[in-house]
């Protein structure tokens, strides 16, 4: 009888010891890096769903989320071509959904069109810093035409050179008659309702800044309207 009791007590003590035994917990190595995903979700530098609310200048716009986007690949517009660069940005970006990468300063349309290449290729901007081969090629194409800031009157310069004007000539003698010469006729504006009209007139393709160009005829908004039959 005593032997049975001794066995029961021994088993009970063993169970108690087994229950009180500490459980080993593996400790991570001290040199194990802690990733950002374990603490907080990463936020992508570029977000879709935002649009251009207003144009600041040829390289900067205000987005619909209240932030400012500045295209780092484009130089600050010079006084000679600042208005033309702003008009180009308004025609191509205002009200359009865009994607802006705040890390690289790249601005693109929803179809992936890089606005820096679009502006450089149409003479509405110049490169700055260390341009990529594609940016240099687009700028060179506008220089060879030349178009935009590379054409008249800027000739690729940010500001027109001013020289000291010569002294004014002596006033001419007073005219005997007061007849006023007729004013030269104003050139008629060029307007094409459709691309077929432009092609029949032999004017297609139509380039931005040239007579007859309208954004409504520029399907892919690359600065060249009515171009589908010429690719």
JSON list of C-alpha atoms in Angstrom, two decimals:
[
{"chain": "A", "resi": 1, "resn": "UNK", "atom": "CA", "xyz": [0.00, 0.00, 0.00]},
{"chain": "A", "resi": 2, "resn": "UNK", "atom": "CA", "xyz": [2.85, 2.33, 0.86]},
{"chain": "A", "resi": 3, "resn": "UNK", "atom": "CA", "xyz": [4.61, 1.49, -2.39]},
{"chain": "A", "resi": 4, "resn": "UNK", "atom": "CA", "xyz": [1.64, 2.59, -4.45]},
{"chain": "A", "resi": 5, "resn": "UNK", "atom": "CA", "xyz": [1.46, 5.88, -2.64]},
{"chain": "A", "resi": 6, "resn": "UNK", "atom": "CA", "xyz": [5.18, 6.46, -3.26]},
{"chain": "A", "resi": 7, "resn": "UNK", "atom": "CA", "xyz": [4.76, 5.94, -7.00]},
{"chain": "A", "resi": 8, "resn": "UNK", "atom": "CA", "xyz": [1.86, 8.39, -7.19]},
{"chain": "A", "resi": 9, "resn": "UNK", "atom": "CA", "xyz": [3.79, 11.06, -5.33]},
{"chain": "A", "resi": 10, "resn": "UNK", "atom": "CA", "xyz": [6.80, 10.58, -7.59]},
{"chain": "A", "resi": 11, "resn": "UNK", "atom": "CA", "xyz": [4.70, 10.94, -10.74]},
{"chain": "A", "resi": 12, "resn": "UNK", "atom": "CA", "xyz": [3.02, 14.03, -9.37]},
{"chain": "A", "resi": 13, "resn": "UNK", "atom": "CA", "xyz": [6.35, 15.66, -8.56]},
{"chain": "A", "resi": 14, "resn": "UNK", "atom": "CA", "xyz": [7.65, 14.88, -12.04]},
{"chain": "A", "resi": 15, "resn": "UNK", "atom": "CA", "xyz": [4.57, 16.46, -13.60]},
{"chain": "A", "resi": 16, "resn": "UNK", "atom": "CA", "xyz": [4.96, 19.55, -11.44]},
{"chain": "A", "resi": 17, "resn": "UNK", "atom": "CA", "xyz": [8.63, 19.88, -12.37]},
{"chain": "A", "resi": 18, "resn": "UNK", "atom": "CA", "xyz": [7.79, 19.46, -16.07]},
{"chain": "A", "resi": 19, "resn": "UNK", "atom": "CA", "xyz": [5.11, 22.15, -15.89]},
{"chain": "A", "resi": 20, "resn": "UNK", "atom": "CA", "xyz": [7.42, 24.63, -14.13]},
{"chain": "A", "resi": 21, "resn": "UNK", "atom": "CA", "xyz": [10.29, 24.13, -16.62]},
{"chain": "A", "resi": 22, "resn": "UNK", "atom": "CA", "xyz": [10.92, 27.40, -18.60]},
{"chain": "A", "resi": 23, "resn": "UNK", "atom": "CA", "xyz": [10.28, 27.36, -22.33]},
{"chain": "A", "resi": 24, "resn": "UNK", "atom": "CA", "xyz": [13.27, 28.49, -24.44]},
{"chain": "A", "resi": 25, "resn": "UNK", "atom": "CA", "xyz": [12.59, 31.48, -26.71]},
{"chain": "A", "resi": 26, "resn": "UNK", "atom": "CA", "xyz": [14.87, 32.09, -29.66]},
{"chain": "A", "resi": 27, "resn": "UNK", "atom": "CA", "xyz": [16.43, 35.53, -29.57]},
{"chain": "A", "resi": 28, "resn": "UNK", "atom": "CA", "xyz": [17.12, 37.14, -32.95]},
{"chain": "A", "resi": 29, "resn": "UNK", "atom": "CA", "xyz": [20.73, 37.74, -33.83]},
{"chain": "A", "resi": 30, "resn": "UNK", "atom": "CA", "xyz": [22.05, 41.16, -32.93]},
{"chain": "A", "resi": 31, "resn": "UNK", "atom": "CA", "xyz": [23.15, 41.83, -36.50]},
{"chain": "A", "resi": 32, "resn": "UNK", "atom": "CA", "xyz": [19.74, 40.91, -37.98]},
{"chain": "A", "resi": 33, "resn": "UNK", "atom": "CA", "xyz": [18.45, 44.09, -39.75]},
{"chain": "A", "resi": 34, "resn": "UNK", "atom": "CA", "xyz": [14.95, 45.35, -39.06]},
{"chain": "A", "resi": 35, "resn": "UNK", "atom": "CA", "xyz": [13.17, 46.14, -42.29]},
{"chain": "A", "resi": 36, "resn": "UNK", "atom": "CA", "xyz": [10.88, 49.13, -42.77]},
{"chain": "A", "resi": 37, "resn": "UNK", "atom": "CA", "xyz": [8.00, 46.82, -43.61]},
{"chain": "A", "resi": 38, "resn": "UNK", "atom": "CA", "xyz": [8.01, 45.53, -40.02]},
{"chain": "A", "resi": 39, "resn": "UNK", "atom": "CA", "xyz": [7.39, 48.98, -38.59]},
{"chain": "A", "resi": 40, "resn": "UNK", "atom": "CA", "xyz": [5.39, 50.97, -41.13]},
{"chain": "A", "resi": 41, "resn": "UNK", "atom": "CA", "xyz": [4.09, 50.63, -44.65]},
{"chain": "A", "resi": 42, "resn": "UNK", "atom": "CA", "xyz": [6.20, 52.27, -47.33]},
{"chain": "A", "resi": 43, "resn": "UNK", "atom": "CA", "xyz": [4.64, 55.10, -49.34]},
{"chain": "A", "resi": 44, "resn": "UNK", "atom": "CA", "xyz": [5.45, 55.06, -53.07]},
{"chain": "A", "resi": 45, "resn": "UNK", "atom": "CA", "xyz": [7.14, 58.25, -54.32]},
{"chain": "A", "resi": 46, "resn": "UNK", "atom": "CA", "xyz": [4.74, 58.50, -57.29]},
{"chain": "A", "resi": 47, "resn": "UNK", "atom": "CA", "xyz": [0.97, 58.37, -56.98]},
{"chain": "A", "resi": 48, "resn": "UNK", "atom": "CA", "xyz": [-1.72, 58.22, -59.64]},
{"chain": "A", "resi": 49, "resn": "UNK", "atom": "CA", "xyz": [-5.09, 59.90, -59.33]},
{"chain": "A", "resi": 50, "resn": "UNK", "atom": "CA", "xyz": [-3.79, 63.47, -59.06]},
{"chain": "A", "resi": 51, "resn": "UNK", "atom": "CA", "xyz": [-4.20, 66.11, -61.72]},
{"chain": "A", "resi": 52, "resn": "UNK", "atom": "CA", "xyz": [-2.66, 69.47, -62.59]},
{"chain": "A", "resi": 53, "resn": "UNK", "atom": "CA", "xyz": [-4.67, 72.28, -61.00]},
{"chain": "A", "resi": 54, "resn": "UNK", "atom": "CA", "xyz": [-2.64, 75.28, -62.24]},
{"chain": "A", "resi": 55, "resn": "UNK", "atom": "CA", "xyz": [0.54, 76.18, -64.10]},
{"chain": "A", "resi": 56, "resn": "UNK", "atom": "CA", "xyz": [3.33, 78.04, -62.27]},
{"chain": "A", "resi": 57, "resn": "UNK", "atom": "CA", "xyz": [5.77, 78.20, -65.20]},
{"chain": "A", "resi": 58, "resn": "UNK", "atom": "CA", "xyz": [7.15, 75.96, -67.91]},
{"chain": "A", "resi": 59, "resn": "UNK", "atom": "CA", "xyz": [8.67, 73.51, -65.40]},
{"chain": "A", "resi": 60, "resn": "UNK", "atom": "CA", "xyz": [6.47, 73.83, -62.29]},
{"chain": "A", "resi": 61, "resn": "UNK", "atom": "CA", "xyz": [2.79, 73.07, -61.70]},
{"chain": "A", "resi": 62, "resn": "UNK", "atom": "CA", "xyz": [0.42, 72.91, -58.75]},
{"chain": "A", "resi": 63, "resn": "UNK", "atom": "CA", "xyz": [-1.27, 69.54, -58.24]},
{"chain": "A", "resi": 64, "resn": "UNK", "atom": "CA", "xyz": [-4.80, 68.81, -57.12]},
{"chain": "A", "resi": 65, "resn": "UNK", "atom": "CA", "xyz": [-3.53, 67.62, -53.72]},
{"chain": "A", "resi": 66, "resn": "UNK", "atom": "CA", "xyz": [-2.15, 71.12, -53.02]},
{"chain": "A", "resi": 67, "resn": "UNK", "atom": "CA", "xyz": [1.51, 70.23, -53.57]},
{"chain": "A", "resi": 68, "resn": "UNK", "atom": "CA", "xyz": [3.92, 71.70, -56.11]},
{"chain": "A", "resi": 69, "resn": "UNK", "atom": "CA", "xyz": [5.59, 69.55, -58.75]},
{"chain": "A", "resi": 70, "resn": "UNK", "atom": "CA", "xyz": [8.82, 70.77, -60.33]},
{"chain": "A", "resi": 71, "resn": "UNK", "atom": "CA", "xyz": [10.35, 68.88, -63.26]},
{"chain": "A", "resi": 72, "resn": "UNK", "atom": "CA", "xyz": [14.01, 68.54, -62.29]},
{"chain": "A", "resi": 73, "resn": "UNK", "atom": "CA", "xyz": [15.18, 67.76, -65.84]},
{"chain": "A", "resi": 74, "resn": "UNK", "atom": "CA", "xyz": [14.07, 71.17, -67.17]},
{"chain": "A", "resi": 75, "resn": "UNK", "atom": "CA", "xyz": [15.92, 74.44, -66.58]},
{"chain": "A", "resi": 76, "resn": "UNK", "atom": "CA", "xyz": [14.21, 77.53, -65.24]},
{"chain": "A", "resi": 77, "resn": "UNK", "atom": "CA", "xyz": [12.59, 79.27, -68.25]},
{"chain": "A", "resi": 78, "resn": "UNK", "atom": "CA", "xyz": [14.43, 82.37, -69.45]},
{"chain": "A", "resi": 79, "resn": "UNK", "atom": "CA", "xyz": [12.66, 85.72, -69.88]},
{"chain": "A", "resi": 80, "resn": "UNK", "atom": "CA", "xyz": [12.67, 85.41, -73.68]},
{"chain": "A", "resi": 81, "resn": "UNK", "atom": "CA", "xyz": [10.79, 82.09, -73.82]},
{"chain": "A", "resi": 82, "resn": "UNK", "atom": "CA", "xyz": [9.09, 81.88, -70.40]},
{"chain": "A", "resi": 83, "resn": "UNK", "atom": "CA", "xyz": [5.64, 82.81, -71.76]},
{"chain": "A", "resi": 84, "resn": "UNK", "atom": "CA", "xyz": [5.85, 80.25, -74.57]},
{"chain": "A", "resi": 85, "resn": "UNK", "atom": "CA", "xyz": [6.98, 77.52, -72.16]},
{"chain": "A", "resi": 86, "resn": "UNK", "atom": "CA", "xyz": [4.10, 78.33, -69.81]},
{"chain": "A", "resi": 87, "resn": "UNK", "atom": "CA", "xyz": [1.60, 78.22, -72.68]},
{"chain": "A", "resi": 88, "resn": "UNK", "atom": "CA", "xyz": [2.91, 74.82, -73.76]},
{"chain": "A", "resi": 89, "resn": "UNK", "atom": "CA", "xyz": [2.62, 73.46, -70.20]},
{"chain": "A", "resi": 90, "resn": "UNK", "atom": "CA", "xyz": [-0.94, 74.80, -69.97]},
{"chain": "A", "resi": 91, "resn": "UNK", "atom": "CA", "xyz": [-1.94, 73.20, -73.27]},
{"chain": "A", "resi": 92, "resn": "UNK", "atom": "CA", "xyz": [-0.45, 69.82, -72.39]},
{"chain": "A", "resi": 93, "resn": "UNK", "atom": "CA", "xyz": [-0.93, 69.48, -68.61]},
{"chain": "A", "resi": 94, "resn": "UNK", "atom": "CA", "xyz": [-3.72, 71.68, -67.24]},
{"chain": "A", "resi": 95, "resn": "UNK", "atom": "CA", "xyz": [-6.57, 69.51, -65.99]},
{"chain": "A", "resi": 96, "resn": "UNK", "atom": "CA", "xyz": [-4.77, 66.30, -66.98]},
{"chain": "A", "resi": 97, "resn": "UNK", "atom": "CA", "xyz": [-4.10, 63.42, -64.60]},
{"chain": "A", "resi": 98, "resn": "UNK", "atom": "CA", "xyz": [-0.36, 63.01, -64.06]},
{"chain": "A", "resi": 99, "resn": "UNK", "atom": "CA", "xyz": [2.16, 60.92, -62.17]},
{"chain": "A", "resi": 100, "resn": "UNK", "atom": "CA", "xyz": [4.88, 62.78, -60.26]},
{"chain": "A", "resi": 101, "resn": "UNK", "atom": "CA", "xyz": [7.89, 61.06, -58.72]},
{"chain": "A", "resi": 102, "resn": "UNK", "atom": "CA", "xyz": [9.12, 63.28, -55.88]},
{"chain": "A", "resi": 103, "resn": "UNK", "atom": "CA", "xyz": [12.35, 61.28, -55.63]},
{"chain": "A", "resi": 104, "resn": "UNK", "atom": "CA", "xyz": [13.50, 61.88, -59.22]},
{"chain": "A", "resi": 105, "resn": "UNK", "atom": "CA", "xyz": [11.40, 64.95, -60.07]},
{"chain": "A", "resi": 106, "resn": "UNK", "atom": "CA", "xyz": [9.91, 63.22, -63.13]},
{"chain": "A", "resi": 107, "resn": "UNK", "atom": "CA", "xyz": [6.43, 64.25, -64.30]},
{"chain": "A", "resi": 108, "resn": "UNK", "atom": "CA", "xyz": [4.52, 62.05, -66.72]},
{"chain": "A", "resi": 109, "resn": "UNK", "atom": "CA", "xyz": [1.01, 61.67, -68.12]},
{"chain": "A", "resi": 110, "resn": "UNK", "atom": "CA", "xyz": [-1.13, 58.66, -67.33]},
{"chain": "A", "resi": 111, "resn": "UNK", "atom": "CA", "xyz": [-0.11, 57.00, -70.62]},
{"chain": "A", "resi": 112, "resn": "UNK", "atom": "CA", "xyz": [3.55, 57.16, -69.54]},
{"chain": "A", "resi": 113, "resn": "UNK", "atom": "CA", "xyz": [4.57, 60.16, -71.67]},
{"chain": "A", "resi": 114, "resn": "UNK", "atom": "CA", "xyz": [7.50, 61.93, -69.98]},
{"chain": "A", "resi": 115, "resn": "UNK", "atom": "CA", "xyz": [6.71, 65.65, -69.91]},
{"chain": "A", "resi": 116, "resn": "UNK", "atom": "CA", "xyz": [10.40, 66.61, -69.88]},
{"chain": "A", "resi": 117, "resn": "UNK", "atom": "CA", "xyz": [10.95, 64.85, -73.22]},
{"chain": "A", "resi": 118, "resn": "UNK", "atom": "CA", "xyz": [7.73, 66.37, -74.58]},
{"chain": "A", "resi": 119, "resn": "UNK", "atom": "CA", "xyz": [8.80, 69.91, -73.68]},
{"chain": "A", "resi": 120, "resn": "UNK", "atom": "CA", "xyz": [12.38, 69.45, -74.88]},
{"chain": "A", "resi": 121, "resn": "UNK", "atom": "CA", "xyz": [11.28, 67.99, -78.21]},
{"chain": "A", "resi": 122, "resn": "UNK", "atom": "CA", "xyz": [8.98, 70.95, -78.88]},
{"chain": "A", "resi": 123, "resn": "UNK", "atom": "CA", "xyz": [11.44, 73.66, -77.89]},
{"chain": "A", "resi": 124, "resn": "UNK", "atom": "CA", "xyz": [9.44, 74.53, -74.77]},
{"chain": "A", "resi": 125, "resn": "UNK", "atom": "CA", "xyz": [12.31, 73.78, -72.40]},
{"chain": "A", "resi": 126, "resn": "UNK", "atom": "CA", "xyz": [16.05, 73.23, -72.14]},
{"chain": "A", "resi": 127, "resn": "UNK", "atom": "CA", "xyz": [18.03, 70.61, -70.24]},
{"chain": "A", "resi": 128, "resn": "UNK", "atom": "CA", "xyz": [19.83, 71.24, -66.97]},
{"chain": "A", "resi": 129, "resn": "UNK", "atom": "CA", "xyz": [22.30, 69.33, -64.83]},
{"chain": "A", "resi": 130, "resn": "UNK", "atom": "CA", "xyz": [23.28, 65.98, -66.33]},
{"chain": "A", "resi": 131, "resn": "UNK", "atom": "CA", "xyz": [20.68, 65.13, -69.00]},
{"chain": "A", "resi": 132, "resn": "UNK", "atom": "CA", "xyz": [20.00, 61.57, -70.11]},
{"chain": "A", "resi": 133, "resn": "UNK", "atom": "CA", "xyz": [20.72, 60.47, -73.69]},
{"chain": "A", "resi": 134, "resn": "UNK", "atom": "CA", "xyz": [17.00, 60.63, -74.46]},
{"chain": "A", "resi": 135, "resn": "UNK", "atom": "CA", "xyz": [16.76, 64.18, -73.15]},
{"chain": "A", "resi": 136, "resn": "UNK", "atom": "CA", "xyz": [19.76, 65.28, -75.19]},
{"chain": "A", "resi": 137, "resn": "UNK", "atom": "CA", "xyz": [18.27, 63.69, -78.30]},
{"chain": "A", "resi": 138, "resn": "UNK", "atom": "CA", "xyz": [14.91, 65.45, -77.80]},
{"chain": "A", "resi": 139, "resn": "UNK", "atom": "CA", "xyz": [16.60, 68.83, -77.25]},
{"chain": "A", "resi": 140, "resn": "UNK", "atom": "CA", "xyz": [18.79, 68.32, -80.32]},
{"chain": "A", "resi": 141, "resn": "UNK", "atom": "CA", "xyz": [15.76, 67.57, -82.48]},
{"chain": "A", "resi": 142, "resn": "UNK", "atom": "CA", "xyz": [14.19, 70.92, -81.54]},
{"chain": "A", "resi": 143, "resn": "UNK", "atom": "CA", "xyz": [17.48, 72.71, -82.18]},
{"chain": "A", "resi": 144, "resn": "UNK", "atom": "CA", "xyz": [17.77, 71.29, -85.69]},
{"chain": "A", "resi": 145, "resn": "UNK", "atom": "CA", "xyz": [14.33, 72.48, -86.81]},
{"chain": "A", "resi": 146, "resn": "UNK", "atom": "CA", "xyz": [14.68, 75.06, -85.08]},
{"chain": "A", "resi": 147, "resn": "UNK", "atom": "CA", "xyz": [11.50, 75.48, -83.07]},
{"chain": "A", "resi": 148, "resn": "UNK", "atom": "CA", "xyz": [10.37, 77.06, -79.82]},
{"chain": "A", "resi": 149, "resn": "UNK", "atom": "CA", "xyz": [13.10, 78.79, -77.86]},
{"chain": "A", "resi": 150, "resn": "UNK", "atom": "CA", "xyz": [15.68, 77.73, -80.49]},
{"chain": "A", "resi": 151, "resn": "UNK", "atom": "CA", "xyz": [13.94, 79.73, -83.21]},
{"chain": "A", "resi": 152, "resn": "UNK", "atom": "CA", "xyz": [13.28, 83.44, -83.55]},
{"chain": "A", "resi": 153, "resn": "UNK", "atom": "CA", "xyz": [13.43, 85.68, -81.65]},
{"chain": "A", "resi": 154, "resn": "UNK", "atom": "CA", "xyz": [15.29, 83.93, -78.80]},
{"chain": "A", "resi": 155, "resn": "UNK", "atom": "CA", "xyz": [17.71, 81.85, -80.86]},
{"chain": "A", "resi": 156, "resn": "UNK", "atom": "CA", "xyz": [18.41, 79.56, -77.90]},
{"chain": "A", "resi": 157, "resn": "UNK", "atom": "CA", "xyz": [19.19, 82.42, -75.51]},
{"chain": "A", "resi": 158, "resn": "UNK", "atom": "CA", "xyz": [17.37, 83.12, -72.28]},
{"chain": "A", "resi": 159, "resn": "UNK", "atom": "CA", "xyz": [17.29, 86.88, -72.89]},
{"chain": "A", "resi": 160, "resn": "UNK", "atom": "CA", "xyz": [17.70, 89.05, -75.94]},
{"chain": "A", "resi": 161, "resn": "UNK", "atom": "CA", "xyz": [20.95, 90.97, -76.12]},
{"chain": "A", "resi": 162, "resn": "UNK", "atom": "CA", "xyz": [20.54, 94.71, -75.84]},
{"chain": "A", "resi": 163, "resn": "UNK", "atom": "CA", "xyz": [23.00, 97.18, -77.29]},
{"chain": "A", "resi": 164, "resn": "UNK", "atom": "CA", "xyz": [23.34, 100.92, -76.91]},
{"chain": "A", "resi": 165, "resn": "UNK", "atom": "CA", "xyz": [21.00, 102.48, -79.46]},
{"chain": "A", "resi": 166, "resn": "UNK", "atom": "CA", "xyz": [22.46, 105.01, -81.89]},
{"chain": "A", "resi": 167, "resn": "UNK", "atom": "CA", "xyz": [21.55, 108.68, -81.44]},
{"chain": "A", "resi": 168, "resn": "UNK", "atom": "CA", "xyz": [18.18, 109.52, -82.98]},
{"chain": "A", "resi": 169, "resn": "UNK", "atom": "CA", "xyz": [18.26, 111.17, -86.42]},
{"chain": "A", "resi": 170, "resn": "UNK", "atom": "CA", "xyz": [17.15, 114.78, -86.79]},
{"chain": "A", "resi": 171, "resn": "UNK", "atom": "CA", "xyz": [13.41, 115.20, -87.13]},
{"chain": "A", "resi": 172, "resn": "UNK", "atom": "CA", "xyz": [12.15, 115.23, -90.71]},
{"chain": "A", "resi": 173, "resn": "UNK", "atom": "CA", "xyz": [10.56, 118.36, -92.12]},
{"chain": "A", "resi": 174, "resn": "UNK", "atom": "CA", "xyz": [6.89, 118.77, -91.43]},
{"chain": "A", "resi": 175, "resn": "UNK", "atom": "CA", "xyz": [4.79, 117.13, -94.14]},
{"chain": "A", "resi": 176, "resn": "UNK", "atom": "CA", "xyz": [2.66, 119.35, -96.31]},
{"chain": "A", "resi": 177, "resn": "UNK", "atom": "CA", "xyz": [-0.26, 116.91, -96.25]},
{"chain": "A", "resi": 178, "resn": "UNK", "atom": "CA", "xyz": [-1.81, 114.94, -93.43]},
{"chain": "A", "resi": 179, "resn": "UNK", "atom": "CA", "xyz": [-2.83, 111.87, -95.41]},
{"chain": "A", "resi": 180, "resn": "UNK", "atom": "CA", "xyz": [-2.32, 108.68, -93.46]},
{"chain": "A", "resi": 181, "resn": "UNK", "atom": "CA", "xyz": [-0.99, 105.65, -95.35]},
{"chain": "A", "resi": 182, "resn": "UNK", "atom": "CA", "xyz": [-3.34, 102.70, -95.37]},
{"chain": "A", "resi": 183, "resn": "UNK", "atom": "CA", "xyz": [-2.67, 100.02, -92.77]},
{"chain": "A", "resi": 184, "resn": "UNK", "atom": "CA", "xyz": [-1.39, 96.71, -94.13]},
{"chain": "A", "resi": 185, "resn": "UNK", "atom": "CA", "xyz": [-4.01, 93.98, -94.18]},
{"chain": "A", "resi": 186, "resn": "UNK", "atom": "CA", "xyz": [-3.96, 91.62, -91.25]},
{"chain": "A", "resi": 187, "resn": "UNK", "atom": "CA", "xyz": [-3.23, 87.97, -92.06]},
{"chain": "A", "resi": 188, "resn": "UNK", "atom": "CA", "xyz": [-6.23, 85.71, -91.78]},
{"chain": "A", "resi": 189, "resn": "UNK", "atom": "CA", "xyz": [-6.04, 83.13, -88.99]},
{"chain": "A", "resi": 190, "resn": "UNK", "atom": "CA", "xyz": [-5.66, 79.52, -90.06]},
{"chain": "A", "resi": 191, "resn": "UNK", "atom": "CA", "xyz": [-8.26, 77.11, -88.70]},
{"chain": "A", "resi": 192, "resn": "UNK", "atom": "CA", "xyz": [-8.83, 73.48, -89.57]},
{"chain": "A", "resi": 193, "resn": "UNK", "atom": "CA", "xyz": [-11.95, 71.86, -88.18]},
{"chain": "A", "resi": 194, "resn": "UNK", "atom": "CA", "xyz": [-10.62, 68.35, -88.73]},
{"chain": "A", "resi": 195, "resn": "UNK", "atom": "CA", "xyz": [-7.38, 66.67, -89.66]},
{"chain": "A", "resi": 196, "resn": "UNK", "atom": "CA", "xyz": [-8.91, 65.80, -93.04]},
{"chain": "A", "resi": 197, "resn": "UNK", "atom": "CA", "xyz": [-9.26, 69.53, -93.72]},
{"chain": "A", "resi": 198, "resn": "UNK", "atom": "CA", "xyz": [-5.62, 70.06, -92.79]},
{"chain": "A", "resi": 199, "resn": "UNK", "atom": "CA", "xyz": [-4.51, 67.21, -95.04]},
{"chain": "A", "resi": 200, "resn": "UNK", "atom": "CA", "xyz": [-6.56, 68.46, -97.98]},
{"chain": "A", "resi": 201, "resn": "UNK", "atom": "CA", "xyz": [-4.91, 71.85, -97.51]},
{"chain": "A", "resi": 202, "resn": "UNK", "atom": "CA", "xyz": [-1.48, 70.19, -97.50]},
{"chain": "A", "resi": 203, "resn": "UNK", "atom": "CA", "xyz": [-0.70, 71.55, -94.03]},
{"chain": "A", "resi": 204, "resn": "UNK", "atom": "CA", "xyz": [-0.53, 68.28, -92.03]},
{"chain": "A", "resi": 205, "resn": "UNK", "atom": "CA", "xyz": [1.15, 67.49, -89.74]},
{"chain": "A", "resi": 206, "resn": "UNK", "atom": "CA", "xyz": [0.53, 70.57, -87.58]},
{"chain": "A", "resi": 207, "resn": "UNK", "atom": "CA", "xyz": [3.21, 71.48, -85.02]},
{"chain": "A", "resi": 208, "resn": "UNK", "atom": "CA", "xyz": [2.64, 73.29, -81.75]},
{"chain": "A", "resi": 209, "resn": "UNK", "atom": "CA", "xyz": [3.17, 77.03, -82.14]},
{"chain": "A", "resi": 210, "resn": "UNK", "atom": "CA", "xyz": [2.54, 76.89, -85.90]},
{"chain": "A", "resi": 211, "resn": "UNK", "atom": "CA", "xyz": [-0.63, 78.19, -87.66]},
{"chain": "A", "resi": 212, "resn": "UNK", "atom": "CA", "xyz": [-3.51, 75.76, -87.52]},
{"chain": "A", "resi": 213, "resn": "UNK", "atom": "CA", "xyz": [-2.34, 73.69, -84.55]},
{"chain": "A", "resi": 214, "resn": "UNK", "atom": "CA", "xyz": [-5.01, 72.94, -81.95]},
{"chain": "A", "resi": 215, "resn": "UNK", "atom": "CA", "xyz": [-4.86, 70.64, -78.95]},
{"chain": "A", "resi": 216, "resn": "UNK", "atom": "CA", "xyz": [-8.17, 69.11, -80.03]},
{"chain": "A", "resi": 217, "resn": "UNK", "atom": "CA", "xyz": [-6.46, 67.71, -83.15]},
{"chain": "A", "resi": 218, "resn": "UNK", "atom": "CA", "xyz": [-3.49, 66.37, -81.15]},
{"chain": "A", "resi": 219, "resn": "UNK", "atom": "CA", "xyz": [-4.68, 62.92, -80.12]},
{"chain": "A", "resi": 220, "resn": "UNK", "atom": "CA", "xyz": [-1.63, 61.89, -78.09]},
{"chain": "A", "resi": 221, "resn": "UNK", "atom": "CA", "xyz": [-0.72, 65.43, -76.98]},
{"chain": "A", "resi": 222, "resn": "UNK", "atom": "CA", "xyz": [2.86, 65.22, -78.19]},
{"chain": "A", "resi": 223, "resn": "UNK", "atom": "CA", "xyz": [2.85, 68.64, -79.82]},
{"chain": "A", "resi": 224, "resn": "UNK", "atom": "CA", "xyz": [2.17, 67.29, -83.32]},
{"chain": "A", "resi": 225, "resn": "UNK", "atom": "CA", "xyz": [-1.43, 67.22, -84.59]},
{"chain": "A", "resi": 226, "resn": "UNK", "atom": "CA", "xyz": [-2.79, 65.20, -87.53]},
{"chain": "A", "resi": 227, "resn": "UNK", "atom": "CA", "xyz": [0.30, 62.98, -87.68]},
{"chain": "A", "resi": 228, "resn": "UNK", "atom": "CA", "xyz": [-1.21, 59.47, -87.82]},
{"chain": "A", "resi": 229, "resn": "UNK", "atom": "CA", "xyz": [-0.74, 59.04, -91.58]},
{"chain": "A", "resi": 230, "resn": "UNK", "atom": "CA", "xyz": [2.84, 60.28, -91.55]},
{"chain": "A", "resi": 231, "resn": "UNK", "atom": "CA", "xyz": [4.41, 57.80, -89.11]}
]
